[in-house]
Coordinates of C-alpha atoms in Angstrom, one line a residue:
X166 CA -0.1 0.1 0.0
X167 CA 2.8 2.3 0.8
X168 CA 4.4 1.8 -2.5
X169 CA 1.3 2.5 -4.5
X170 CA 0.8 5.8 -2.7
X171 CA 4.1 7.0 -3.5
X172 CA 3.5 6.7 -7.3
X173 CA 0.5 8.4 -7.0
X174 CA 2.2 11.3 -5.6
X175 CA 5.2 11.4 -8.3
X176 CA 2.4 11.3 -11.1
X177 CA 0.7 14.3 -9.6
X178 CA 3.8 16.4 -9.4
X179 CA 4.8 15.3 -13.1
X180 CA 1.2 16.6 -14.3
X181 CA 1.6 19.7 -12.3
X182 CA 5.0 20.7 -13.8
X183 CA 3.9 20.0 -17.2
X184 CA 1.0 22.5 -16.9
X185 CA 1.5 25.9 -18.6
X186 CA -0.4 29.2 -17.5
X187 CA -2.1 27.6 -14.7
X188 CA 1.3 27.3 -13.0
X189 CA 2.5 30.6 -14.0
X190 CA 4.7 29.4 -16.8
X191 CA 5.0 30.3 -20.5
X192 CA 2.2 29.0 -22.6
X193 CA 3.1 26.6 -25.8
X194 CA 2.2 28.3 -28.9
X195 CA -0.3 25.6 -29.9
X196 CA -2.2 26.5 -26.7
X197 CA -2.5 30.0 -27.8
X198 CA -5.5 31.6 -29.7
X199 CA -4.6 34.7 -31.5
X200 CA -6.7 37.3 -33.1
X201 CA -5.9 40.1 -35.4
X202 CA -7.2 43.6 -34.4
X203 CA -9.4 45.1 -37.0
X204 CA -7.2 47.8 -39.0
X205 CA -7.7 51.6 -38.8
X206 CA -6.2 53.9 -41.3
X207 CA -4.7 57.0 -39.6
X208 CA -3.9 60.2 -41.5
X209 CA -4.3 58.5 -44.9
X210 CA -1.1 56.9 -44.8
X211 CA -0.9 54.8 -41.6
X212 CA -2.4 51.6 -40.7
X213 CA -2.9 50.5 -37.1
X214 CA -3.6 47.0 -36.2
X215 CA -2.1 44.5 -33.8
X216 CA -3.2 41.4 -32.0
X217 CA -5.0 39.8 -29.1
X218 CA -3.7 36.3 -27.6
X219 CA -5.7 34.2 -25.5
X220 CA -2.7 33.5 -22.9
X221 CA 0.3 35.4 -21.9
X222 CA 2.8 36.0 -24.8
X223 CA 5.7 38.3 -23.0
X224 CA 8.2 35.5 -23.9
X225 CA 7.4 35.4 -27.8
X226 CA 8.0 37.8 -30.7
X227 CA 4.8 39.5 -32.0
X228 CA 3.8 41.9 -34.8
X229 CA 1.9 42.0 -37.8
X230 CA 2.7 40.6 -41.4
X231 CA 1.1 42.4 -44.4
X232 CA 1.0 42.4 -48.3
X233 CA -1.1 43.9 -51.1
X234 CA -2.0 40.2 -51.9
X235 CA -3.9 37.8 -49.6
X236 CA -2.1 35.5 -47.5
X237 CA 0.6 37.6 -45.8
X238 CA 3.4 35.9 -43.8
X239 CA 6.5 36.8 -42.1
X240 CA 8.6 35.9 -45.0
X241 CA 7.1 39.2 -46.3
X242 CA 6.7 42.6 -44.9
X243 CA 6.1 42.8 -40.9
X244 CA 5.4 45.6 -38.6
X245 CA 6.9 44.7 -34.8
X246 CA 4.3 44.6 -32.2
X247 CA 4.5 47.0 -29.2
X248 CA 3.2 45.4 -26.0
X249 CA -0.1 46.9 -24.7
X250 CA -0.5 44.1 -21.9
X251 CA 0.6 40.5 -21.5
X252 CA -2.0 39.3 -24.1
X253 CA -2.3 42.5 -26.3
X254 CA 0.0 44.2 -28.6
X255 CA -0.2 47.0 -31.4
X256 CA 1.6 47.5 -34.8
X257 CA 1.6 50.3 -37.2
X258 CA 2.2 49.9 -40.8
X259 CA 3.3 53.0 -43.2
X260 CA 1.3 52.7 -46.4
X261 CA 3.3 53.0 -49.6
X262 CA 0.8 51.5 -52.3
X263 CA -1.9 54.1 -52.3
X264 CA -5.3 52.9 -53.7
X265 CA -4.4 49.2 -52.9
X266 CA -6.0 46.8 -50.5
X267 CA -3.8 45.7 -47.7
X268 CA -4.1 42.3 -46.1
X269 CA -2.5 41.4 -42.9
X270 CA -2.2 38.9 -40.0
X271 CA -1.3 39.2 -36.5
X272 CA 1.5 36.7 -35.5
X273 CA 3.4 35.4 -32.4
X274 CA 7.0 33.4 -32.8
X275 CA 8.4 31.3 -30.2
X276 CA 12.1 32.5 -30.0
X277 CA 13.7 29.2 -29.3
X278 CA 12.0 27.2 -31.9
X279 CA 11.1 29.7 -34.5
X280 CA 7.4 28.3 -34.6
X281 CA 4.9 30.9 -35.9
X282 CA 1.2 31.2 -35.1
X283 CA -1.0 33.3 -37.0
X284 CA -4.1 35.2 -36.4
X285 CA -7.2 35.6 -38.8
X286 CA -6.6 37.7 -41.8
X287 CA -8.1 41.1 -42.1
X288 CA -8.0 43.8 -44.9
X289 CA -8.3 47.5 -45.4
X290 CA -8.5 49.4 -48.6
X291 CA -6.6 52.6 -49.0
X292 CA -7.9 55.5 -50.8
X293 CA -5.9 56.9 -54.0
X294 CA -4.7 60.0 -52.7
X295 CA -1.7 59.8 -55.4
X296 CA -2.8 59.0 -58.9
X297 CA -1.3 58.4 -62.3
X298 CA -3.3 59.6 -65.2
X299 CA -3.6 57.9 -68.7
X300 CA -0.3 58.5 -70.5
X301 CA -1.1 60.5 -73.7
X302 CA 0.8 62.1 -76.7
X303 CA 3.0 59.1 -77.2
X304 CA 5.9 59.6 -79.9
X305 CA 9.1 57.6 -80.3
X306 CA 10.7 59.6 -77.6
X307 CA 8.0 61.2 -75.5
X308 CA 4.8 61.3 -73.9
X309 CA 2.9 63.2 -71.3
X310 CA 1.0 62.2 -68.1
X311 CA -1.0 64.0 -65.1
X312 CA -0.3 63.1 -61.6
X313 CA -2.8 64.2 -58.8
X314 CA -1.4 64.4 -55.2
X315 CA -3.9 64.6 -52.5
X316 CA -3.8 66.6 -49.1
X317 CA -2.4 63.8 -47.1
X318 CA 0.5 64.1 -49.0
X319 CA 0.7 67.8 -49.3
X320 CA 3.9 67.9 -47.0
X321 CA 5.9 66.0 -49.4
X322 CA 9.6 66.6 -50.0
X323 CA 9.9 65.5 -53.3
X324 CA 7.4 64.2 -56.0
X325 CA 7.1 63.1 -59.7
X326 CA 7.1 60.0 -61.7
X327 CA 9.4 56.8 -62.1
X328 CA 9.4 55.0 -65.3
X329 CA 10.6 51.7 -66.1
X330 CA 10.5 48.3 -68.5
X331 CA 9.7 46.1 -65.3
X332 CA 6.2 46.1 -63.5
X333 CA 5.4 48.4 -60.7
X334 CA 8.7 50.5 -60.9
X335 CA 10.1 52.1 -57.7
X336 CA 12.4 54.9 -57.1
X337 CA 15.9 53.5 -57.1
X338 CA 15.1 50.3 -59.0
X339 CA 17.8 49.1 -61.7
X340 CA 16.4 50.1 -65.2
X341 CA 14.3 53.1 -64.1
X342 CA 14.4 56.7 -64.4
X343 CA 13.0 58.9 -61.7
X344 CA 11.6 62.3 -63.0
X345 CA 11.1 64.8 -59.9
X346 CA 9.0 68.0 -60.4
X347 CA 10.8 71.2 -59.2
X348 CA 8.5 72.1 -56.4
X349 CA 6.4 70.3 -53.7
X350 CA 2.8 70.2 -52.3
X351 CA -0.6 68.9 -53.5
X352 CA -2.5 69.4 -56.8
X353 CA -2.5 68.1 -60.3
X354 CA 0.5 68.2 -62.4
X355 CA 1.6 67.6 -65.9
X356 CA 4.8 65.9 -67.0
X357 CA 5.4 66.5 -70.6
X358 CA 8.8 64.5 -71.5
X359 CA 10.5 64.5 -75.0
X360 CA 13.9 62.8 -74.5
X361 CA 15.6 59.8 -75.8
X362 CA 17.6 59.6 -72.6
X363 CA 14.5 58.5 -71.0
X364 CA 12.5 56.5 -73.4
X365 CA 13.3 54.5 -76.6
X366 CA 11.2 54.0 -79.5
X367 CA 9.0 50.9 -79.8
X368 CA 9.3 49.8 -76.1
X369 CA 6.8 49.0 -73.3
X370 CA 7.1 51.0 -70.2
X371 CA 5.4 51.2 -66.7
X372 CA 5.0 54.3 -65.0
X373 CA 3.8 55.4 -61.6
X374 CA 3.5 58.7 -59.8
X375 CA 5.4 59.1 -56.3
X376 CA 5.6 61.4 -53.4
X377 CA 8.3 61.4 -50.6
X378 CA 7.5 62.1 -47.0
X379 CA 10.3 61.8 -44.5
X380 CA 12.2 58.4 -45.7
X381 CA 9.0 56.8 -47.2
X382 CA 8.2 56.9 -51.0
X383 CA 4.5 56.6 -51.6
X384 CA 3.2 55.3 -55.0
X385 CA 0.1 56.0 -57.2
X386 CA -1.5 53.4 -59.4
X387 CA 0.5 52.1 -62.4
X388 CA -0.1 53.0 -66.2
X389 CA 1.6 51.2 -69.1
X390 CA 2.1 52.3 -72.7
X391 CA 4.3 51.7 -75.8
X392 CA 6.5 54.2 -77.5
X393 CA 5.7 54.6 -81.2
X394 CA 8.0 53.3 -83.9
X395 CA 6.3 49.8 -84.6
X396 CA 4.5 48.4 -87.5
X397 CA 0.8 49.5 -87.8
X398 CA -2.3 48.0 -89.0
X399 CA -1.6 48.9 -92.8
X400 CA 1.9 47.9 -92.8
X401 CA 3.5 51.4 -92.1
X402 CA 4.9 52.9 -88.8
X403 CA 2.9 54.2 -85.8
X404 CA 4.5 57.5 -85.2
X405 CA 2.0 59.1 -82.7
X406 CA -0.6 57.5 -80.2
X407 CA -3.0 59.6 -78.3
X408 CA -3.1 57.2 -75.5
X409 CA -6.9 56.8 -75.7
X410 CA -9.6 56.7 -78.5
X411 CA -11.4 60.2 -79.0
X412 CA -13.2 61.6 -82.1
X413 CA -12.8 58.2 -83.6
X414 CA -9.1 57.6 -83.6
X415 CA -6.2 57.1 -81.6
X416 CA -3.0 56.4 -83.7
X417 CA -1.3 58.1 -86.6
X418 CA 0.4 55.8 -89.0
X419 CA 2.8 56.7 -91.9
X420 CA 2.7 55.1 -95.1
X421 CA 6.0 53.1 -96.3
X422 CA 7.0 55.6 -99.2
X423 CA 6.3 59.1 -100.4
X424 CA 3.2 59.9 -102.4
X425 CA 3.0 59.6 -106.3
X426 CA 0.3 60.6 -108.7
X427 CA -0.4 57.6 -111.0
X428 CA 2.8 55.4 -111.4
X429 CA 5.8 58.0 -111.1
X430 CA 4.5 60.6 -113.4
X431 CA 4.3 63.2 -110.6
X432 CA 6.3 63.0 -107.6
X433 CA 6.6 66.5 -106.5
X434 CA 3.5 68.7 -105.6
X435 CA 2.3 71.9 -104.6
X436 CA 0.1 73.1 -101.6
X437 CA -2.5 74.8 -103.2
X438 CA -3.7 76.1 -106.6
X439 CA -4.1 79.8 -105.3
X440 CA -2.4 82.0 -103.0
X441 CA -5.5 82.8 -100.9
X442 CA -6.4 81.8 -97.3
X443 CA -8.0 78.8 -96.7
X444 CA -10.4 78.8 -93.8
X445 CA -10.4 75.7 -91.5
X446 CA -6.7 75.1 -91.6
X447 CA -4.7 74.3 -88.5
X448 CA -1.3 73.4 -87.4
X449 CA -2.2 71.0 -84.5
X450 CA -1.8 67.0 -84.1
X451 CA -5.3 65.5 -85.3
X452 CA -6.1 68.2 -87.7
X453 CA -4.4 66.8 -91.0
X454 CA -7.2 64.9 -92.4
X455 CA -9.7 67.8 -92.1
X456 CA -7.1 70.3 -93.7
X457 CA -6.3 67.9 -96.5
X458 CA -10.3 67.8 -97.2
X459 CA -10.4 71.9 -97.0
X460 CA -7.5 72.0 -99.7
X461 CA -9.1 69.4 -102.0
X462 CA -12.4 71.1 -101.8
X463 CA -11.1 74.2 -103.4
X464 CA -8.0 72.6 -105.6
X465 CA -9.0 68.9 -106.6
X466 CA -6.1 68.4 -109.2
X467 CA -3.4 65.8 -109.8
X468 CA -0.6 68.2 -108.7
X469 CA -2.1 69.0 -105.4
X470 CA -0.7 66.7 -102.4
X471 CA -3.6 66.9 -100.5
X472 CA -6.1 66.0 -103.4
X473 CA -4.0 63.0 -104.7
X474 CA -3.4 61.8 -101.2
X475 CA -7.0 61.7 -100.4
X476 CA -7.9 59.5 -103.7
X477 CA -5.0 57.1 -103.0
X478 CA -5.6 53.2 -101.9
X479 CA -2.8 51.9 -99.9
X480 CA -2.8 48.3 -98.3
X481 CA -6.6 47.9 -98.6
X482 CA -7.1 51.8 -97.0
X483 CA -9.0 53.9 -99.1
X484 CA -12.2 56.3 -99.0
X485 CA -10.1 59.3 -97.9
X486 CA -8.0 57.2 -95.3
X487 CA -4.8 58.8 -96.2
X488 CA -3.9 62.5 -96.0
X489 CA -1.1 65.0 -95.8
X490 CA -0.1 65.6 -92.2
X491 CA -0.5 68.9 -90.7
X492 CA 2.8 70.8 -89.7
X493 CA 2.8 69.5 -85.9
X494 CA 2.1 66.0 -87.1
X495 CA 4.8 66.1 -89.7
X496 CA 7.2 66.9 -86.7
X497 CA 6.4 63.7 -85.1
X498 CA 6.5 61.8 -88.5
X499 CA 10.2 63.2 -88.6
X500 CA 11.1 61.4 -85.8
X501 CA 10.8 58.1 -87.6
X502 CA 13.9 59.3 -89.5
X503 CA 15.7 60.0 -86.2
X504 CA 15.5 56.6 -85.0
X505 CA 16.5 55.2 -88.5
X506 CA 13.2 53.2 -89.7
X507 CA 12.8 55.7 -92.7
X508 CA 15.0 58.0 -94.7
X509 CA 12.9 60.6 -96.1
X510 CA 15.6 63.1 -97.6
X511 CA 13.0 65.6 -99.0
X512 CA 11.6 68.7 -98.2
X513 CA 8.0 67.6 -97.1
X514 CA 4.8 69.4 -97.6
X515 CA 2.4 69.7 -94.7
X516 CA -1.1 70.6 -94.9
X517 CA -0.9 73.6 -92.8
X518 CA -0.5 77.2 -93.9
X519 CA 1.7 80.1 -92.6
X520 CA 0.0 82.7 -94.4
X521 CA -2.4 83.7 -97.2
X522 CA 0.4 82.9 -99.6
X523 CA 2.7 80.4 -97.9
X524 CA 2.4 76.9 -96.6
X525 CA 4.5 75.0 -93.8
X526 CA 7.0 72.5 -95.0
X527 CA 9.6 70.4 -93.1
X528 CA 13.2 70.1 -94.0
X529 CA 14.2 66.4 -93.4
X530 CA 17.9 66.4 -94.6
X531 CA 21.1 68.6 -94.2
X532 CA 21.8 71.0 -91.5
X533 CA 18.2 72.1 -91.3
X534 CA 16.9 68.7 -90.9
X535 CA 13.8 68.7 -88.6
X536 CA 13.2 72.4 -89.2
X537 CA 9.9 74.1 -90.5
X538 CA 10.0 76.7 -93.3
X539 CA 7.6 78.5 -95.3
X540 CA 7.1 78.1 -99.2
X541 CA 4.7 79.7 -101.7
X542 CA 1.6 77.8 -101.9
X543 CA 1.8 77.2 -105.9
X544 CA 5.2 76.1 -105.9
X545 CA 5.3 72.6 -107.2
X546 CA 8.8 71.3 -105.9
X547 CA 8.0 69.5 -102.7
X548 CA 7.3 66.0 -101.8
X549 CA 4.5 64.7 -99.5
X550 CA 4.1 61.5 -97.4
X551 CA 0.9 60.1 -96.8
X552 CA -0.4 59.1 -93.4
X553 CA -3.7 58.1 -91.7
X554 CA -5.3 57.8 -88.4
X555 CA -7.3 55.2 -86.7

C-alpha cells in the first residue's frame, strides 16, 4: 500500500510541472489563440492594427505581417508589435501602395523554436490620394501624363514619376528613371517628356506617380504604354499615339513610301492652286485629315498633294483614309527618321498654311533637318508623305 501511494504522488507532481499558464509558466504556442485587431487608417498613410492573444505572450516575438495580396506571412513585410499588456500588442504600418488593399495577420513567434502562429486575416482598402493619369501624346521619344497628389501627401519633400520597363517601378530600381518636379505640395501636375535619354522607340514602359514624405516613398497607380515606332495596321509605322480613342481615332500611321500620282508621273507637288487664305486649316496634331479635305475642296487637281493623297488606296485603306499631315503631325513623323526606320531626304509638304500665300514644309536632310520653313503655296517643288489615323 505504501508503494502505490508513492507512485500516485509522483504522478501528480509530474502533471503539475507540465502545466502551462495555470502554474504561471510560458504557454506553448499551440495553446494560444491569436486574433488580429481590426485595422484602422490614420492620416491617410498609416494603418494601425495588432493582435490579442488568449494567454500570456510576453516571452514571444509579436507583430503584424502584411501584403497587398492575400495570404501574408512573416517572410514578407512585417511591422513589429508594441506590447500593450500580457496578451495584447499594437503595430503600425506605413502605407506605400496608395489605392491598394492591404491584407494583414497578427503573428507570434517562439524565439527558441522559430515556430509561428498566425491570427485571422483582415484587410483594409486605402484611398487613392496619389494617382497617375492616362499616358497621352506618345511618340518615339516622349509622352505626357498628369499626376494628382492629395492633401494627405501635401507635406511631401519630393514628388514626380518613376518609369521603367519592369512592372511596378520604384525609385532606385535598376533600369528605371525618376523624374521629379521642381517644387512640392498637393494638386494636379503635368509631365511632358520628350527625351531619348528616358525613353526609347518601340518599347513597353510602366509608369507610376510618387511622393516622398520623410524617408518613405508613396506610390500611385500604375499605367503602361508603348512608345511609337512599331508596325501599324496597314504595314506602315505608328508614329503617334494619343493614348486613348477620342473623336474616332487614337493612332497616326505613316505609309511606307512617299506620295506619287499615277505610277511615277508626278512625285513633286504643290500645296494649293491659289495664294489665298483657306479657312479651317490648323497646325495641330489631329487636324491633317480636315486640312486635306479643305484644300481638296478648293483645288482638286493631280498636282495638289492633298487632293492626290485623299484619292489613294494603300494596303486596302481607301475612301479618304490617307492624307497630308499637319505641320505638327509632320514633326512627329520626322522622328521615324531620327530612329532610322525611314529616310525621307526631301522637303516635305504639310497641310498647314503659314500665311495667305505660304504653306509650312519640313526640311528632313542637311543642317536644317527637322526644321519648319514656309514656301509659296503654288510652288510645285515638294514631296509629300501619306499618313492615316485610326
